[in-house]
CSV table of C-alpha atoms and ligand atoms in Angstrom, one decimal:
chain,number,residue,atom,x,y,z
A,548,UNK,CA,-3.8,21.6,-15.1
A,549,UNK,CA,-6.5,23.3,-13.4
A,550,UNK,CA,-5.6,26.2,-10.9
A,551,UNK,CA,-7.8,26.6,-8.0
A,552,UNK,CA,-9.4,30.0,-7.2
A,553,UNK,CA,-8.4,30.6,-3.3
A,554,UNK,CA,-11.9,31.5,-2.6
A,555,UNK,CA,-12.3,28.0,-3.7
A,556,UNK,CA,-10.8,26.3,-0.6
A,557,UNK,CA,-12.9,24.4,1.8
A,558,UNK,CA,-12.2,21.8,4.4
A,559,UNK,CA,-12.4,18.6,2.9
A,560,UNK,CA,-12.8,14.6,4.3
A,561,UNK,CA,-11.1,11.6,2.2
A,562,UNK,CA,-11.6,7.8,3.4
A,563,UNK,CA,-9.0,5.4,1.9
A,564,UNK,CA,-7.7,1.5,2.7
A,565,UNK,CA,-4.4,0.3,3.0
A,566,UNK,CA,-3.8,-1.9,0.3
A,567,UNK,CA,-2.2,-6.0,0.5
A,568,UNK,CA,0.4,-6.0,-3.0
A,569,UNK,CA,0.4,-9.9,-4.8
A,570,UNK,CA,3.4,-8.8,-7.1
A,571,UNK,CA,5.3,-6.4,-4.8
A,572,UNK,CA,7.2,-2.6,-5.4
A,573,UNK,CA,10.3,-2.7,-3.5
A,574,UNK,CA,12.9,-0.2,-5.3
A,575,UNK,CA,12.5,3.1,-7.0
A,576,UNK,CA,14.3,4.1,-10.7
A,577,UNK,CA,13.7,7.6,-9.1
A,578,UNK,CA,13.5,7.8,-5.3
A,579,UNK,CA,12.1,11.9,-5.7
A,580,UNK,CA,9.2,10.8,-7.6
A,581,UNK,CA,9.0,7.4,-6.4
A,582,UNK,CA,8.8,6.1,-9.5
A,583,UNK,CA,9.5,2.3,-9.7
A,584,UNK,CA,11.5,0.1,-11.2
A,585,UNK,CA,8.8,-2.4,-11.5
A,586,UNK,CA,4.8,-2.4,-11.7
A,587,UNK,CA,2.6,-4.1,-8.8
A,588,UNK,CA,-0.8,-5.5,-8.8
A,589,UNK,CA,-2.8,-5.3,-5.2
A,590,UNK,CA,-5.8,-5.3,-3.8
A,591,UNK,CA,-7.9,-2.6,-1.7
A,592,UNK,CA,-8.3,-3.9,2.5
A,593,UNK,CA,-11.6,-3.7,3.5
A,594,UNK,CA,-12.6,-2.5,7.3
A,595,UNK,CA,-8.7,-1.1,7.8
A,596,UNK,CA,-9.3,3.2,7.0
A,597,UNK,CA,-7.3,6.3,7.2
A,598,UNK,CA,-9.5,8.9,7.4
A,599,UNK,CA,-8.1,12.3,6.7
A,600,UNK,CA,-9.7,15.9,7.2
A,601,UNK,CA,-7.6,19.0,5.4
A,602,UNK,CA,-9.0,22.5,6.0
A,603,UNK,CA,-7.2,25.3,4.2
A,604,UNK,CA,-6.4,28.4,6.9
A,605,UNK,CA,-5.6,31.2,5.2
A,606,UNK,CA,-4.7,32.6,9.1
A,607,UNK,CA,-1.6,29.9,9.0
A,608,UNK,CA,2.0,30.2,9.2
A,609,UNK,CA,2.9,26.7,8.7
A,610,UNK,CA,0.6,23.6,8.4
A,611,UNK,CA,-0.1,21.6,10.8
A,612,UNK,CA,-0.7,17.9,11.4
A,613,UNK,CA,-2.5,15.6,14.1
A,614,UNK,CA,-2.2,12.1,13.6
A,615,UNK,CA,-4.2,9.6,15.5
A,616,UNK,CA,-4.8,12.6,18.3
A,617,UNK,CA,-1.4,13.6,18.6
A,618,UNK,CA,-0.1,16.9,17.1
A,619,UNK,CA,3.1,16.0,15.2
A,620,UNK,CA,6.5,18.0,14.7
A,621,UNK,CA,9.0,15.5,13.4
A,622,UNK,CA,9.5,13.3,10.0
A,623,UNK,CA,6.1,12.3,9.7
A,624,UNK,CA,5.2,16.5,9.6
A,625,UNK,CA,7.5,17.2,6.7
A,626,UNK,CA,6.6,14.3,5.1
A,627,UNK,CA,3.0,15.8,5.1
A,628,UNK,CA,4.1,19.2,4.5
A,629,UNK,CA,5.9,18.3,1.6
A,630,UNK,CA,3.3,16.6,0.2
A,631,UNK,CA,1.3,19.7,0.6
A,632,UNK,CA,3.7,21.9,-1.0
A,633,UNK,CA,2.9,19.6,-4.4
A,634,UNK,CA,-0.7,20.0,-3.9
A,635,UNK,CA,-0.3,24.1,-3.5
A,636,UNK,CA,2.0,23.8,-6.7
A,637,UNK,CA,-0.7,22.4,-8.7
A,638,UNK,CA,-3.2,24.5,-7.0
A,639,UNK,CA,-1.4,28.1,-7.4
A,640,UNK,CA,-1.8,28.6,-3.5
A,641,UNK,CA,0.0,29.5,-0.8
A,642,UNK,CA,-2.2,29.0,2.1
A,643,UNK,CA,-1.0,26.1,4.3
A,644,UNK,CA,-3.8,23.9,6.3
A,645,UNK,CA,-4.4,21.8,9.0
A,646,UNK,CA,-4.4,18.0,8.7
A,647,UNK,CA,-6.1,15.7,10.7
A,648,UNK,CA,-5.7,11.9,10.2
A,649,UNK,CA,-6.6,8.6,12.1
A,650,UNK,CA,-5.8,4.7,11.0
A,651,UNK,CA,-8.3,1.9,12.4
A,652,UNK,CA,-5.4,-0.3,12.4
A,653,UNK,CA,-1.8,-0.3,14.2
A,654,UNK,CA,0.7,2.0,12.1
A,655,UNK,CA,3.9,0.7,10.9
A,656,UNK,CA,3.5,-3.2,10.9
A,657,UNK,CA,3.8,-4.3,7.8
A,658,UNK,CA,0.2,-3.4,6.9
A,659,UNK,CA,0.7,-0.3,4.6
A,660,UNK,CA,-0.7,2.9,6.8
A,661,UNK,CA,1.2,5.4,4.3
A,662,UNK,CA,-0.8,3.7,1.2
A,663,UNK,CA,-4.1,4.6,2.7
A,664,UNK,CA,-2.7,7.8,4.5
A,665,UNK,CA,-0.9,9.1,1.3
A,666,UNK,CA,-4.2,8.3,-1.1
A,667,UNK,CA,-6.8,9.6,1.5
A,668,UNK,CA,-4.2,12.8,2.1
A,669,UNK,CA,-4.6,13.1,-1.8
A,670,UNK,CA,-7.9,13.0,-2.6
A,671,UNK,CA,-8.8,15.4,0.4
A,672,UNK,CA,-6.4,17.7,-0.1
A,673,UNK,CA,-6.4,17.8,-3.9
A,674,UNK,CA,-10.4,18.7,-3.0
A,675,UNK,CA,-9.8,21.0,-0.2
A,676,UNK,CA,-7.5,23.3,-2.8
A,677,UNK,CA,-10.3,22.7,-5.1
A,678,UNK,CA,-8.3,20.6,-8.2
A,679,UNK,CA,-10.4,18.5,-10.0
A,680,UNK,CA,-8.3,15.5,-10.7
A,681,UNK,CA,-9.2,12.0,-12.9
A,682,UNK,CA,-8.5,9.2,-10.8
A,683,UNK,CA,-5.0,8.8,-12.9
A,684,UNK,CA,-3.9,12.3,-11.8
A,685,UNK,CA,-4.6,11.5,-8.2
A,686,UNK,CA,-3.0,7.9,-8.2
A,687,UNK,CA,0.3,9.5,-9.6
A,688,UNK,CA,0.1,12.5,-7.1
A,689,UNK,CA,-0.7,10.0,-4.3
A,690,UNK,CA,2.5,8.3,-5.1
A,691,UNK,CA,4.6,11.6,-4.4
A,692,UNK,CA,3.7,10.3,-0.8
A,693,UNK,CA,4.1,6.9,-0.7
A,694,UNK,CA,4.3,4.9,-4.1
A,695,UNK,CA,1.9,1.9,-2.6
A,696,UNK,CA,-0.7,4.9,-2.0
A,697,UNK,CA,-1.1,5.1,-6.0
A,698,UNK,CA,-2.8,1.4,-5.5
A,699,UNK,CA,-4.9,2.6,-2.8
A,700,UNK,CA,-6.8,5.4,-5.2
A,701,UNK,CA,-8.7,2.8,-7.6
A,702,UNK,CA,-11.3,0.0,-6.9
A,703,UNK,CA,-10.8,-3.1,-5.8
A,704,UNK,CA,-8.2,-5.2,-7.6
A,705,UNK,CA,-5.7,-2.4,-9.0
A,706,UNK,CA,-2.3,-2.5,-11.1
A,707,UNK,CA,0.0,0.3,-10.9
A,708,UNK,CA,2.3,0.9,-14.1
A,709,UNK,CA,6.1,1.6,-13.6
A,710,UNK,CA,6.0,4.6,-16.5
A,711,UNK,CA,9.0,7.0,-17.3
A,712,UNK,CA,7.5,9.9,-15.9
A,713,UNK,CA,5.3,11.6,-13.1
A,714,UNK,CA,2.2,11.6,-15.3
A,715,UNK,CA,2.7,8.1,-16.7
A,716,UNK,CA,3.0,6.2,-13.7
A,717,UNK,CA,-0.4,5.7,-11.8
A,718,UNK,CA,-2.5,2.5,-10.9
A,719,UNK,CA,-5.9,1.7,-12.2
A,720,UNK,CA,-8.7,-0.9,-11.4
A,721,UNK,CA,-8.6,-4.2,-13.6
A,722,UNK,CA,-11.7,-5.6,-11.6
A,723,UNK,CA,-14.1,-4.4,-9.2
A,724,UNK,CA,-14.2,-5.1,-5.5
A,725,UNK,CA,-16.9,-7.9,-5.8
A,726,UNK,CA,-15.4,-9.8,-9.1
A,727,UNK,CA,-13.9,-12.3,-6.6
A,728,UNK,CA,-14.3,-13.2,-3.2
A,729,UNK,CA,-11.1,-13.0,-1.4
A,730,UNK,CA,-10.3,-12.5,1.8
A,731,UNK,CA,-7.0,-11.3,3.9
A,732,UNK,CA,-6.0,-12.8,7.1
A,733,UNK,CA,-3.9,-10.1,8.5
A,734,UNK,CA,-2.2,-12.1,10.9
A,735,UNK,CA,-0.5,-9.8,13.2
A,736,UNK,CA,2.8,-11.0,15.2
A,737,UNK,CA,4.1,-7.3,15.9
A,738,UNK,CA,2.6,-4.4,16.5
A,739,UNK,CA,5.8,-2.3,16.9
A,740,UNK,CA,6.9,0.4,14.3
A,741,UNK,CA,9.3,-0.9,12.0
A,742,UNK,CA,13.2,-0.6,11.9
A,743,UNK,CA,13.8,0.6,9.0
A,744,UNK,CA,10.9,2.0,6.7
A,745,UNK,CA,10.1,0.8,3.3
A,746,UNK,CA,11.3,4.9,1.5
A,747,UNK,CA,14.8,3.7,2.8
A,748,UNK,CA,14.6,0.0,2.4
A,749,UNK,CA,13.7,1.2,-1.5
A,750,UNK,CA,16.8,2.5,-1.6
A,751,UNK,CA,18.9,-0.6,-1.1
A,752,UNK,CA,16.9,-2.7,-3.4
A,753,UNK,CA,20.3,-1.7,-5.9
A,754,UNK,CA,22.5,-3.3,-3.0
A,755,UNK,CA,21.5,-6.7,-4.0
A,756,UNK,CA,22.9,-9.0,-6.3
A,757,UNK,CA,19.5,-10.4,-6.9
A,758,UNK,CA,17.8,-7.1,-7.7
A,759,UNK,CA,18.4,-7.3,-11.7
A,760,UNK,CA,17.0,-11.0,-11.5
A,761,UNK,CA,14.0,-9.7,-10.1
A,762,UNK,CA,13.6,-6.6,-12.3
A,763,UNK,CA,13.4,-9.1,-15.3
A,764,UNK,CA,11.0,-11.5,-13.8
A,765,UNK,CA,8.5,-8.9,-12.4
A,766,UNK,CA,6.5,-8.4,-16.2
A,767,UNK,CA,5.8,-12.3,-16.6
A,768,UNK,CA,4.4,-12.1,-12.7
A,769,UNK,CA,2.7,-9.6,-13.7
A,770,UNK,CA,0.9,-11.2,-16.6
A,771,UNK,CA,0.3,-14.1,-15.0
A,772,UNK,CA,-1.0,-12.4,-11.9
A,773,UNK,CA,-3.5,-10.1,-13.8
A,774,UNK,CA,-4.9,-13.1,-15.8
A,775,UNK,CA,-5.3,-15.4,-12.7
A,776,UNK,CA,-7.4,-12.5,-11.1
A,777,UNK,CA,-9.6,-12.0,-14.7
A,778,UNK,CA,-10.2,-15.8,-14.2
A,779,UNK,CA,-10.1,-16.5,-10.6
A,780,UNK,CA,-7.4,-18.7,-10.8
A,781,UNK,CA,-6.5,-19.8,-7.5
A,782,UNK,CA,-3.8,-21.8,-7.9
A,783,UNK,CA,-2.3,-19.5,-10.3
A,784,UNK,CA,-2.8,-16.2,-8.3
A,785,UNK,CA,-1.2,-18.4,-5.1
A,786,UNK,CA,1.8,-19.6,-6.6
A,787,UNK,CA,2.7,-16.3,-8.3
A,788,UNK,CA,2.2,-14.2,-5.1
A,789,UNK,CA,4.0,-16.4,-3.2
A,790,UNK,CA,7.1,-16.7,-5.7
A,791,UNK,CA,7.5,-12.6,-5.8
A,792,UNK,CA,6.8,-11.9,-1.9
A,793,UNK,CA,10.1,-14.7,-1.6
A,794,UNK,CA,11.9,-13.3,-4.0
A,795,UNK,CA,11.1,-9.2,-2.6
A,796,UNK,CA,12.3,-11.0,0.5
A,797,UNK,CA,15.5,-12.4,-0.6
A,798,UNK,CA,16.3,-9.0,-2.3
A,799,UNK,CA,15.8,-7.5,1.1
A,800,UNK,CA,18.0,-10.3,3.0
A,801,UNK,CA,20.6,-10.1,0.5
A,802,UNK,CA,20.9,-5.9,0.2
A,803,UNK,CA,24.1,-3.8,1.8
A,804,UNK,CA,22.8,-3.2,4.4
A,805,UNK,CA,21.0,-6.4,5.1
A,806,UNK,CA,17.0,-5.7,5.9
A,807,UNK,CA,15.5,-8.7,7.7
A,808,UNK,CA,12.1,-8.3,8.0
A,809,UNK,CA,10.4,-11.5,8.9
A,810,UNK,CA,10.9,-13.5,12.2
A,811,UNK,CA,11.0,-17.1,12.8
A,812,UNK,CA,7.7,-17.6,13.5
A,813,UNK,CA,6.6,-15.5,10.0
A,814,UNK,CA,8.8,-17.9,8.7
A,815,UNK,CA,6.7,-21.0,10.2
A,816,UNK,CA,4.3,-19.8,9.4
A,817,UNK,CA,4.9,-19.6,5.5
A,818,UNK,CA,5.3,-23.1,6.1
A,819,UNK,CA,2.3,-24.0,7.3
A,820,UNK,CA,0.3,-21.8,4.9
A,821,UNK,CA,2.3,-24.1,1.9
A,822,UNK,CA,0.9,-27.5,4.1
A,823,UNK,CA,-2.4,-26.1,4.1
A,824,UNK,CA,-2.6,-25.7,0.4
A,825,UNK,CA,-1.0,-29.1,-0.5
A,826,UNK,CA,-4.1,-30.4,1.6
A,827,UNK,CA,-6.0,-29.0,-0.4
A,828,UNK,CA,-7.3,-26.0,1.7
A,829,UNK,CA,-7.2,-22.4,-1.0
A,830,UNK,CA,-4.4,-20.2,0.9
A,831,UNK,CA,-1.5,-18.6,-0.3
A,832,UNK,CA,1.0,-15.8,1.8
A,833,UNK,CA,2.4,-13.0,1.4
A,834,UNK,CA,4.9,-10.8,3.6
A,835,UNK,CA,5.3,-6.5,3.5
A,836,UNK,CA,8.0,-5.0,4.9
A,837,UNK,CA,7.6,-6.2,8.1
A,838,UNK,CA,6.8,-9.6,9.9
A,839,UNK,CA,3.1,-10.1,9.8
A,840,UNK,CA,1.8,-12.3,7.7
A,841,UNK,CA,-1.3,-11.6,5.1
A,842,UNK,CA,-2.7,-15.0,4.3
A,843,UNK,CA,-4.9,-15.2,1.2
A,844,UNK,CA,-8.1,-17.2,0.9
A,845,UNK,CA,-10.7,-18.0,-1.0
A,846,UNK,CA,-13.9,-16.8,1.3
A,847,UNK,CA,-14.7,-20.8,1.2
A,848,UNK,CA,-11.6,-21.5,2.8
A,849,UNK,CA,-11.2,-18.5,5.5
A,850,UNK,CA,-12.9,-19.9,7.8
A,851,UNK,CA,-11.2,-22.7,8.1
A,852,UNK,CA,-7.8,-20.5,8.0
A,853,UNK,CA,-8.8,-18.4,10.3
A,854,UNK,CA,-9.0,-21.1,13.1
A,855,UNK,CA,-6.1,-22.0,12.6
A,856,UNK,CA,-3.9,-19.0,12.4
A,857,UNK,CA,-5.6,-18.0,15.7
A,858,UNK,CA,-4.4,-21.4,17.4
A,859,UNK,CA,-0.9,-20.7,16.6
A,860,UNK,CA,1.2,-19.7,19.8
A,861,UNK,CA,2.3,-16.3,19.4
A,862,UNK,CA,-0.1,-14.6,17.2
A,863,UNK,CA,-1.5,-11.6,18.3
A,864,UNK,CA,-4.4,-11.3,16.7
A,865,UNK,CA,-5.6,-11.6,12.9
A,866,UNK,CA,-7.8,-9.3,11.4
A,867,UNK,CA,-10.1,-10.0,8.5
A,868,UNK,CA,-10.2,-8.4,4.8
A,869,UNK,CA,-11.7,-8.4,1.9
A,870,UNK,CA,-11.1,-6.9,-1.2
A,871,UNK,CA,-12.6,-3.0,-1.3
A,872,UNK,CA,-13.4,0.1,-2.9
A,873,UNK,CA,-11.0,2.8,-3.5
A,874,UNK,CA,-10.1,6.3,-1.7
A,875,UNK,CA,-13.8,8.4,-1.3
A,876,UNK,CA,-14.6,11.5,0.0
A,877,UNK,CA,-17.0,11.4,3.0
B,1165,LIG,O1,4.7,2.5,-0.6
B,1165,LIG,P1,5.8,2.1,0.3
B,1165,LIG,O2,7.1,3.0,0.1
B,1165,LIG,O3,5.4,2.0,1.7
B,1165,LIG,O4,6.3,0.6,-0.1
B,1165,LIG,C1,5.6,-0.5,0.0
B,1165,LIG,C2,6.5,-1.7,-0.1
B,1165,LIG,C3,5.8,-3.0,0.1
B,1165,LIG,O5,4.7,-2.9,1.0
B,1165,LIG,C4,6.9,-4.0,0.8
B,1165,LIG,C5,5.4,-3.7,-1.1
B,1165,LIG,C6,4.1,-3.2,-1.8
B,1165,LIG,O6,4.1,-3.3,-3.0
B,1165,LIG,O7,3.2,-2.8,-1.1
C-alpha cells in the first residue's frame, strides 16, 4: 500500500450519489468491517449528491466535521473520525482535518445519505492524504463507513461481492450509466430521521427465523438480477427486486427486536405499483430501511408513474432518478 508523504496533503473535493439496491444488504458476517453476509446489486441516483471537502490541518487537535452547515460533535463525528483514523492508517499520518459535507436530498429517509457520504468521504479523503487507490481499493475502504457506500464508488449499475476479507469485498460496475434507461421515482412519505439505523438494524438480521432462508436465496437473485440488467429484462429485473425488497422486509418484521419500517400507506402503495404492472404499465418497487418508496420504471413508463404517485393523498413529494456515474472528484 502506498504511504503518503505529509507534504503530500492538500484539501480535496469528492462528489458521490446515494445509491437505490434491487437485491438488498441487510446483515453483516462481520459488523467491524461490514462485511456482508450476502452480495447486492444497485444502481447509482442521479441529481441526489453528497458533496464532501477534506483539508488536512497539520495545526489540528482533533478533526472536525460540518455537515449540511452545522458543526457536529456527536455519533455522526466519530463515525467520521473513525473513518479517518483508517484513512491516516493507510496513509502513515497523523494530522487530523476538517470535513465539510452537504446532501441535496433529506438525510435519513430511507434514501441512503451514508452510501454517498461514506464513498464521497473516501474518495476525498483517500486524495487529500494523497493514496492513490484503484477503484476496488476505494469501494472496500468506503465500506468501512457504510457497506452500501462500496456501491456508490463505481458507475452506473454496480454489484458488490460478499468476500472473506477486507480486500475481497468491494463493488464494481457491470454496465455503464447509459446501458438502460431507468428511472427512480423517489416517492417520499417521511422526511424524518429514522428510528433505528440500518448499522444496528444489521445487527438483528441474525434475530430472524427467516434470515438463513434468505442467505440461501440471495445468489440465485443475484444471477438473475445481473442477467436481466445485461438484457434489459424488465419483467425479470421487476419481479426479482420485488421478491428480495419483501423478503429484506419480512427479515426486518420478524427480527428480536421487531424493525418495522414501512407504514400503511408504503404498504398501499406496493399495491398499487403491482396493479400498475399487471396493466401493463413497466414499474416495479422497492423499500430501504425506511418508508419511502423507490418505484422503478422504464423511462417510457415514468411519466405516466409519476402522475400518478403524485395524486396519491399523502405523498410528499417524489423526486426523479436515473441511473448515474460513480463518486468523482470535483
Ligand atoms: O449501508 P447501510 O448500512 O446504510 O445499509 C443499507 C441497507 C439497505 O439500504 C436497507 C439495503 C441496501 O442494500 O442498500
Amino acid at each position: 500500500m502506498a504511504k503518503s508523504h505529509p507534504a503530500n496533503l492538500k484539501p480535496a473535493t469528492a462528489l458521490a450519489h446515494p445509491n437505490i439496491a434491487f437485491i438488498k444488504y441487510w446483515g453483516n458476517r462481520d459488523d467491524a468491517l461490514r462485511l456482508p453476509l450476502t452480495g447486492s446489486i444497485s444502481m447509482n441516483l442521479s441529481g441526489l449528491e453528497t458533496i464532501t471537502t477534506v483539508v488536512p490541518d497539520r495545526r489540528l487537535k482533533a478533526d472536525r466535521l460540518t455537515l449540511g452547515g452545522v458543526s457536529q460533535t456527536g455519533a455522526a463525528f466519530e463515525r467520521v473520525s473513525r473513518f479517518l483514523d483508517q484513512v491516516r492508517r493507510l496513509a502513515n499520518s497523523v494530522v487530523f482535518a476538517r470535513v465539510t459535507s452537504a446532501n441535496n436530498f433529506p438525510a435519513g429517509a430511507g434514501i441512503a445519505s451514508s452510501a454517498s457520504a461514506f464513498a464521497a468521504l473516501a474518495l476525498a479523503a483517500s486524495k487529500a492524504y494523497a493514496l492513490d487507490l484503484p477503484e476496488a481499493s476505494l469501494s472496500s475502504l468506503a465500506r468501512l463507513g457504510s457497506g452500501s457506500a462500496s456501491r456508490s464508488i463505481p458507475d452506473g449499475f454496480v454489484e458488490w461481492k460478499p468476500g472473506e476479507t477486507h480486500a475481497e469485498s468491494y463493488a464494481w460496475s457491470i454496465a455503464p450509466p447509459e446501458h438502460w434507461e431507468l428511472v427512480d421515482l423517489i416517492v417520499i412519505l417521511d422526511q424524518t430521521h429514522k428510528i433505528t439505523g440500518s448499522s444496528d438494524g444489521h445487527k438483528l438480521a441474525h434475530t430472524s427465523p427467516l434470515n438463513a432462508e434468505r442467505i440461501a436465496a440471495v445468489p440465485g437473485r443475484l444471477d438473475v438480477c445481473r442477467q436481466a440488467i445485461l438484457q434489459c429484462d424488465f419483467q425479470a429485473l421487476a419481479e426479482v427486486t420485488e421478491a428480495d425488497s419483501e423478503h429484506m422486509h419480512a427479515v426486518m418484521r420478524t427480527s428480536t427486536p421487531s424493525l418495522i419500517y414501512q407504514t400503511k400507506l408504503t404498504l398501499d402503495i406496493l399495491a398499487q405499483i403491482k396493479s400498475w404492472r399487471d396493466q401493463g404499465c413497466a414499474v416495479c418497487a422497492t423499500v430501504d430501511a425506511g418508508p419511502n418508496v423507490h418505484v422503478i420504471a422504464e423511462k417510457k413508463d415514468g411519466q405516466k408513474a409519476l402522475s400518478r404517485l403524485r395524486q396519491i393523498e399523502g405523498v410528499l413529494d417524489v423526486l426523479v432518478s436515473a441511473p448515474s456515474p460513480g463518486a468523482r472528484l470535483i
